[in-house]
Coordinates of C-alpha atoms in Angstrom, one line a residue:
X1 CA 141.3 169.1 87.9
X2 CA 143.8 168.5 85.1
X3 CA 142.8 166.8 81.8
X4 CA 145.9 164.5 82.2
X5 CA 144.6 162.8 85.4
X6 CA 146.7 159.7 85.8
X7 CA 146.4 156.8 88.1
X8 CA 149.1 154.2 88.5
X9 CA 148.6 150.7 89.8
X10 CA 151.3 148.0 89.8
X11 CA 153.3 149.9 87.2
X12 CA 150.2 150.3 84.9
X13 CA 148.1 153.4 84.4
X14 CA 144.9 155.0 83.2
X15 CA 145.0 158.6 81.9
X16 CA 142.4 160.9 80.7
X17 CA 143.5 162.8 77.5
X18 CA 140.4 164.7 76.5
X19 CA 136.9 165.7 77.8
X20 CA 133.6 166.9 76.6
X21 CA 131.5 167.5 79.7
X22 CA 131.7 164.3 81.7
X23 CA 132.5 162.2 78.5
X24 CA 136.2 161.5 78.3
X25 CA 138.9 159.9 76.1
X26 CA 141.5 157.9 77.9
X27 CA 144.4 155.5 77.6
X28 CA 144.5 152.3 79.6
X29 CA 148.0 150.9 80.0
X30 CA 148.2 147.1 80.4
X31 CA 150.7 144.3 80.0
X32 CA 149.5 143.7 76.4
X33 CA 149.3 147.2 75.1
X34 CA 147.8 150.7 75.6
X35 CA 144.1 150.8 74.7
X36 CA 142.1 153.9 73.8
X37 CA 138.9 154.5 75.7
X38 CA 135.9 154.5 75.3
X39 CA 136.5 151.0 74.2
X40 CA 134.2 148.1 73.1
X41 CA 135.3 144.6 74.0
X42 CA 133.9 141.7 71.9
X43 CA 132.8 138.7 74.0
X44 CA 135.0 135.6 73.6
X45 CA 133.5 133.5 76.4
X46 CA 135.0 130.2 75.3
X47 CA 138.4 131.5 74.1
X48 CA 136.9 132.6 70.8
X49 CA 134.7 135.4 69.5
X50 CA 132.0 133.4 67.6
X51 CA 132.7 133.1 63.9
X52 CA 135.8 135.2 64.0
X53 CA 139.6 134.4 63.8
X54 CA 142.0 136.3 65.9
X55 CA 143.8 137.7 62.8
X56 CA 140.4 139.1 61.7
X57 CA 139.8 140.7 65.1
X58 CA 143.2 142.5 64.7
X59 CA 142.4 143.5 61.1
X60 CA 139.1 145.3 62.1
X61 CA 140.8 147.1 65.0
X62 CA 139.8 145.1 68.1
X63 CA 142.1 146.2 71.0
X64 CA 140.9 144.1 73.9
X65 CA 138.3 141.3 74.3
X66 CA 136.5 139.4 77.1
X67 CA 136.9 135.8 78.2
X68 CA 135.0 134.0 81.0
X69 CA 137.0 132.3 83.7
X70 CA 134.2 130.0 84.9
X71 CA 133.6 128.5 81.5
X72 CA 137.3 128.1 80.7
X73 CA 138.0 126.5 84.0
X74 CA 135.3 123.9 83.2
X75 CA 136.3 123.4 79.5
X76 CA 139.1 123.0 78.5
X77 CA 140.3 123.2 82.1
X78 CA 143.2 125.0 83.7
X79 CA 145.7 122.3 82.9
X80 CA 145.3 122.9 79.2
X81 CA 145.5 126.6 79.6
X82 CA 148.8 126.2 81.6
X83 CA 150.3 124.2 78.7
X84 CA 149.9 127.4 76.7
X85 CA 151.2 129.7 79.4
X86 CA 147.9 131.5 79.6
X87 CA 144.8 132.5 77.5
X88 CA 146.8 134.6 75.1
X89 CA 148.9 131.7 74.0
X90 CA 145.9 129.3 73.9
X91 CA 144.0 131.6 71.6
X92 CA 147.0 132.9 69.6
X93 CA 145.9 136.5 70.6
X94 CA 148.5 139.2 71.5
X95 CA 146.0 141.9 72.3
X96 CA 144.4 142.7 75.6
X97 CA 142.1 140.3 77.5
X98 CA 139.6 141.1 80.4
X99 CA 138.3 138.0 82.1
X100 CA 134.9 137.9 83.8
X101 CA 135.0 136.2 87.2
X102 CA 132.1 133.9 87.0
X103 CA 129.8 136.3 88.8
X104 CA 127.5 136.6 85.8
X105 CA 126.9 132.8 86.0
X106 CA 125.7 133.4 89.6
X107 CA 122.8 135.2 87.8
X108 CA 122.4 133.3 84.5
X109 CA 122.7 129.8 86.0
X110 CA 120.5 130.6 89.0
X111 CA 118.8 127.2 88.7
X112 CA 122.1 125.4 88.7
X113 CA 123.9 127.0 91.7
X114 CA 123.9 127.2 95.4
X115 CA 125.3 130.3 97.1
X116 CA 126.4 131.4 100.5
X117 CA 129.0 133.8 101.9
X118 CA 131.8 131.3 101.3
X119 CA 131.2 131.1 97.6
X120 CA 129.0 129.5 95.0
X121 CA 128.6 125.9 93.8
X122 CA 127.8 125.9 90.1
X123 CA 126.7 122.8 88.2
X124 CA 128.0 123.1 84.6
X125 CA 125.2 123.1 81.9
X126 CA 127.8 121.6 79.6
X127 CA 128.8 118.4 81.3
X128 CA 127.1 118.5 84.7
X129 CA 130.4 118.8 86.6
X130 CA 130.3 120.9 89.8
X131 CA 132.8 123.7 90.7
X132 CA 132.8 125.5 94.0
X133 CA 133.8 129.1 93.1
X134 CA 135.2 131.3 95.9
X135 CA 136.6 134.8 95.5
X136 CA 140.1 133.4 95.9
X137 CA 139.6 130.5 93.5
X138 CA 138.2 132.9 90.9
X139 CA 141.3 135.1 91.2
X140 CA 143.5 132.0 90.9
X141 CA 141.8 130.9 87.7
X142 CA 142.3 134.4 86.3
X143 CA 146.0 134.3 87.3
X144 CA 146.3 131.1 85.4
X145 CA 144.5 132.6 82.4
X146 CA 147.0 135.5 82.8
X147 CA 144.5 138.0 81.6
X148 CA 145.3 141.7 81.6
X149 CA 142.2 142.8 83.6
X150 CA 140.8 140.5 86.4
X151 CA 137.3 140.9 87.7
X152 CA 136.4 140.1 91.3
X153 CA 133.7 137.5 92.0
X154 CA 130.4 139.3 92.7
X155 CA 126.8 138.3 93.5
X156 CA 124.8 139.6 90.6
X157 CA 121.1 140.0 91.6
X158 CA 118.1 139.7 89.4
X159 CA 116.2 142.9 88.5
X160 CA 113.2 141.2 90.2
X161 CA 114.9 140.7 93.5
X162 CA 113.4 142.3 96.6
X163 CA 115.2 145.1 98.5
X164 CA 116.2 142.6 101.2
X165 CA 117.6 140.2 98.6
X166 CA 119.5 143.1 96.9
X167 CA 121.0 144.1 100.3
X168 CA 122.2 140.5 100.9
X169 CA 123.9 140.4 97.4
X170 CA 125.4 143.8 97.9
X171 CA 127.0 142.8 101.3
X172 CA 128.2 139.6 99.8
X173 CA 129.7 141.4 96.8
X174 CA 131.6 143.8 99.1
X175 CA 132.8 140.9 101.3
X176 CA 134.0 139.0 98.2
X177 CA 135.7 142.2 96.8
X178 CA 137.7 142.6 100.1
X179 CA 138.7 138.9 100.0
X180 CA 139.8 139.2 96.3
X181 CA 141.9 142.3 97.0
X182 CA 143.6 140.6 100.0
X183 CA 144.3 137.5 97.9
X184 CA 145.9 139.6 95.1
X185 CA 146.7 139.2 91.4
X186 CA 149.9 138.9 89.4
X187 CA 152.0 142.0 89.5
X188 CA 151.2 142.8 85.9
X189 CA 147.4 142.4 86.2
X190 CA 144.8 145.0 86.9
X191 CA 142.0 144.1 89.4
X192 CA 138.6 145.6 89.0
X193 CA 135.7 145.6 91.5
X194 CA 132.0 145.5 90.6
X195 CA 129.3 147.7 92.0
X196 CA 125.9 146.0 92.5
X197 CA 122.7 147.0 94.3
X198 CA 120.0 145.7 92.1
X199 CA 117.4 148.2 90.9
X200 CA 117.6 150.4 94.1
X201 CA 119.3 153.8 93.9
X202 CA 120.4 154.0 97.5
X203 CA 122.0 150.5 97.3
X204 CA 123.8 151.4 94.1
X205 CA 125.2 154.5 95.6
X206 CA 126.2 152.6 98.8
X207 CA 128.0 149.8 96.9
X208 CA 129.9 152.3 94.8
X209 CA 130.9 154.3 97.8
X210 CA 132.1 151.3 99.8
X211 CA 134.1 149.8 96.9
X212 CA 135.7 153.2 96.1
X213 CA 137.3 153.2 99.5
X214 CA 139.4 150.2 98.4
X215 CA 142.6 150.4 96.1
X216 CA 141.2 148.7 93.0
X217 CA 142.6 149.6 89.6
X218 CA 139.2 150.2 88.1
X219 CA 135.5 149.7 88.8
X220 CA 132.6 148.1 86.9
X221 CA 128.8 148.7 87.0
X222 CA 127.3 145.2 87.2
X223 CA 123.8 143.9 87.3
X224 CA 122.2 146.2 84.7
X225 CA 120.9 145.8 81.2
X226 CA 119.3 142.6 82.3
X227 CA 115.8 143.3 81.2
X228 CA 114.9 146.4 83.2
X229 CA 113.5 149.5 81.4
X230 CA 116.0 151.5 79.4
X231 CA 115.4 154.7 81.4
X232 CA 115.9 152.8 84.6
X233 CA 119.2 151.4 83.3
X234 CA 120.4 154.9 82.6
X235 CA 119.3 156.3 85.9
X236 CA 120.9 153.5 88.0
X237 CA 124.1 153.8 86.0
X238 CA 124.2 157.5 86.6
X239 CA 123.7 157.1 90.4
X240 CA 126.5 154.5 90.5
X241 CA 128.9 156.6 88.5
X242 CA 128.4 159.6 90.8
X243 CA 130.0 157.6 93.6
X244 CA 132.9 156.0 91.6
X245 CA 136.4 157.6 91.5
X246 CA 136.7 159.9 88.4
X247 CA 140.4 159.1 87.9
X248 CA 140.0 155.4 87.5
X249 CA 138.5 153.5 84.5
X250 CA 134.7 152.8 84.7
X251 CA 133.3 149.7 82.9
X252 CA 129.6 149.0 82.1
X253 CA 129.2 145.3 82.0
X254 CA 127.0 143.9 79.2
X255 CA 126.2 147.1 77.3
X256 CA 126.6 147.0 73.5
X257 CA 123.8 148.8 71.6
X258 CA 124.8 152.1 70.0
X259 CA 122.1 154.2 71.8
X260 CA 123.0 152.7 75.2
X261 CA 126.7 153.2 74.7
X262 CA 126.3 156.9 73.6
X263 CA 124.3 157.7 76.7
X264 CA 126.7 156.0 79.0
X265 CA 129.8 157.6 77.4
X266 CA 128.2 160.9 78.0
X267 CA 128.1 160.0 81.7
X268 CA 131.8 159.1 81.8
X269 CA 131.8 155.3 81.1
X270 CA 135.1 154.1 79.5
X271 CA 134.6 150.4 78.8
X272 CA 131.9 148.1 77.4
X273 CA 131.3 144.5 76.4
X274 CA 128.3 142.7 74.9
X275 CA 127.3 139.8 72.6
X276 CA 124.9 142.4 71.0
X277 CA 126.7 142.8 67.6
X278 CA 127.6 139.2 67.2
X279 CA 124.3 137.8 68.3
X280 CA 122.5 140.2 65.9
X281 CA 124.7 139.1 63.1
X282 CA 124.0 135.4 63.6
X283 CA 120.3 136.3 63.3
X284 CA 120.7 138.3 60.1
X285 CA 120.8 141.9 61.4
X286 CA 123.4 144.3 60.3
X287 CA 124.5 147.5 62.2
X288 CA 124.9 150.6 60.2
X289 CA 125.2 154.3 61.0
X290 CA 121.7 154.8 59.6
X291 CA 120.1 152.1 61.9
X292 CA 119.8 148.4 61.8
X293 CA 119.1 146.3 58.7
X294 CA 117.3 142.9 58.7
X295 CA 119.1 141.3 55.8
X296 CA 116.7 138.4 55.8
X297 CA 114.0 140.8 54.4
X298 CA 112.9 140.1 50.9
X299 CA 113.6 143.7 50.0
X300 CA 117.3 142.9 49.8
X301 CA 117.0 139.9 47.4
X302 CA 118.1 142.0 44.4
X303 CA 119.9 144.8 46.3
X304 CA 123.4 145.2 44.8
X305 CA 124.6 147.7 47.4
X306 CA 127.0 146.7 50.2
X307 CA 125.6 146.5 53.7
X308 CA 127.0 150.1 54.2
X309 CA 128.5 152.0 51.4
X310 CA 130.8 154.1 53.6
X311 CA 132.1 151.0 55.5
X312 CA 135.7 149.9 54.9
X313 CA 135.4 146.3 56.0
X314 CA 136.2 143.5 53.7
X315 CA 132.6 142.4 53.6
X316 CA 131.3 145.7 52.4
X317 CA 134.1 145.9 49.8
X318 CA 133.4 142.5 48.3
X319 CA 129.8 141.5 48.9
X320 CA 126.3 142.8 48.2
X321 CA 123.2 142.8 50.4
X322 CA 121.7 140.4 47.8
X323 CA 124.5 137.8 48.3
X324 CA 124.3 137.9 52.1
X325 CA 120.5 137.7 51.9
X326 CA 120.9 134.6 49.7
X327 CA 123.3 133.0 52.3
X328 CA 120.7 133.5 55.1
X329 CA 117.9 132.3 52.9
X330 CA 119.8 129.0 52.2
X331 CA 120.9 128.6 55.8
X332 CA 124.6 129.0 54.9
X333 CA 126.9 129.7 57.9
X334 CA 128.9 132.1 55.8
X335 CA 126.1 134.6 56.1
X336 CA 126.6 134.8 59.9
X337 CA 130.3 135.0 59.4
X338 CA 130.1 137.9 57.1
X339 CA 127.7 139.9 59.2
X340 CA 129.7 139.2 62.4
X341 CA 132.8 140.6 60.7
X342 CA 130.8 143.7 59.5
X343 CA 129.1 144.3 62.8
X344 CA 132.3 144.1 64.8
X345 CA 134.0 146.5 62.4
X346 CA 131.0 148.8 62.8
X347 CA 131.5 148.8 66.6
X348 CA 135.2 149.7 66.2
X349 CA 134.3 152.5 63.8
X350 CA 131.5 153.7 66.1
X351 CA 133.8 153.8 69.1
X352 CA 136.5 155.7 67.1
X353 CA 133.8 158.3 66.1
X354 CA 132.8 158.7 69.7
X355 CA 136.4 159.2 70.8
X356 CA 137.0 161.7 67.9
X357 CA 133.8 163.6 68.8
X358 CA 134.9 164.0 72.4
X359 CA 138.4 165.1 71.4
X360 CA 137.1 167.7 68.8
X361 CA 134.2 169.1 70.9
X362 CA 131.4 167.7 68.8
X363 CA 130.2 164.9 71.1
X364 CA 126.7 166.4 71.8
X365 CA 125.9 166.6 68.1
X366 CA 127.3 163.1 67.4
X367 CA 125.3 161.6 70.3
X368 CA 122.1 163.1 68.9
X369 CA 122.9 161.7 65.5
X370 CA 123.4 158.2 67.0
X371 CA 120.1 158.3 68.9
X372 CA 118.2 159.6 65.9
X373 CA 119.6 156.7 63.8
X374 CA 118.6 154.1 66.3
X375 CA 115.2 155.4 67.3
X376 CA 113.9 156.8 64.1
X377 CA 116.6 155.9 61.6
X378 CA 116.5 154.6 58.1
X379 CA 117.1 151.0 59.1
X380 CA 114.3 148.5 59.1
X381 CA 115.1 146.6 62.3
X382 CA 115.8 149.2 65.0
X383 CA 117.2 148.5 68.4
X384 CA 114.0 148.0 70.3
X385 CA 115.7 145.3 72.4
X386 CA 118.3 147.5 73.9
X387 CA 117.4 146.6 77.5
X388 CA 118.7 143.1 78.0
X389 CA 122.0 143.5 76.2
X390 CA 123.7 141.2 78.7
X391 CA 121.3 138.3 78.8
X392 CA 123.4 136.0 76.5
X393 CA 126.9 136.9 77.7

């Protein structure tokens, strides 16, 4: 099969430009630009990436970010979004936007929702208002948001669900995907389906196979990295990927730690999102190519070095570990702002290195380097909490 595989949907396209085994570099063409894959999308649930301005996101190389249709429909409400002609105008962001359908809230707000085959009634944890989310209404919300990539509403099960419960959620996810496809999106939007199946390999395979029969623009792997063992995450992701179309983009929902991304890129995943780098930053942890640093540690009180000497971000060019340690020690919000900026720039540099290593044939060596850094690296706060990346999305 040619390395320039190309799939066109609604005038938009995905093309694979380089390979290293099953890892690949691609270009995703959307209404707001062409994005290189593998790509990491920072999470902007409420129309903002926490502690970052949109000009800073552009400065550090962010191509596309994620918004949440359920939360935005509740606050500020669709009438406000309409005044700005969509989420891009509301945020002042001219890059790409992928919007989650609200399916993750089916999992995360389990105590506040009632679900059946028609849809899900969710009680807002913000103001107590109720919203009945159907596959069609989720699509309509995302059409109003005018995002570049629209996700179908899915039923995300818990890793603890029984086989019977996982079957029910799989069937509901398939039914909702078919309804979403029939309802349709704006001509310039891409529509992605989401494979589910809980922690059961046969159900994962079945979900991916059934969805692959439908003409979606891309496919996501949902319901993983929710607390299950790391090796199980990888095994279930691999089983799912084996049954998804090779020529279309594949998106792992809620994965953001370097080790997890390196493994999944090797399997052929193209897109990632997670609160992982921003959540770590707000708690005083910095991502580096030598592992993770806990900047709150007293060892950095008099350390004049930047977070990472090779980093080109404005934080590393202008501030010492000592200064950022002081900010956290005094409870200053600027500490979280500076580390968020650095961590997101790290993720952009990390993804670029992954793409370069695939293109120049050194991916296997680079993957080993990443795993060595984040399992036995020089950092002092390594990524022992990789499983569970998605829990705070």
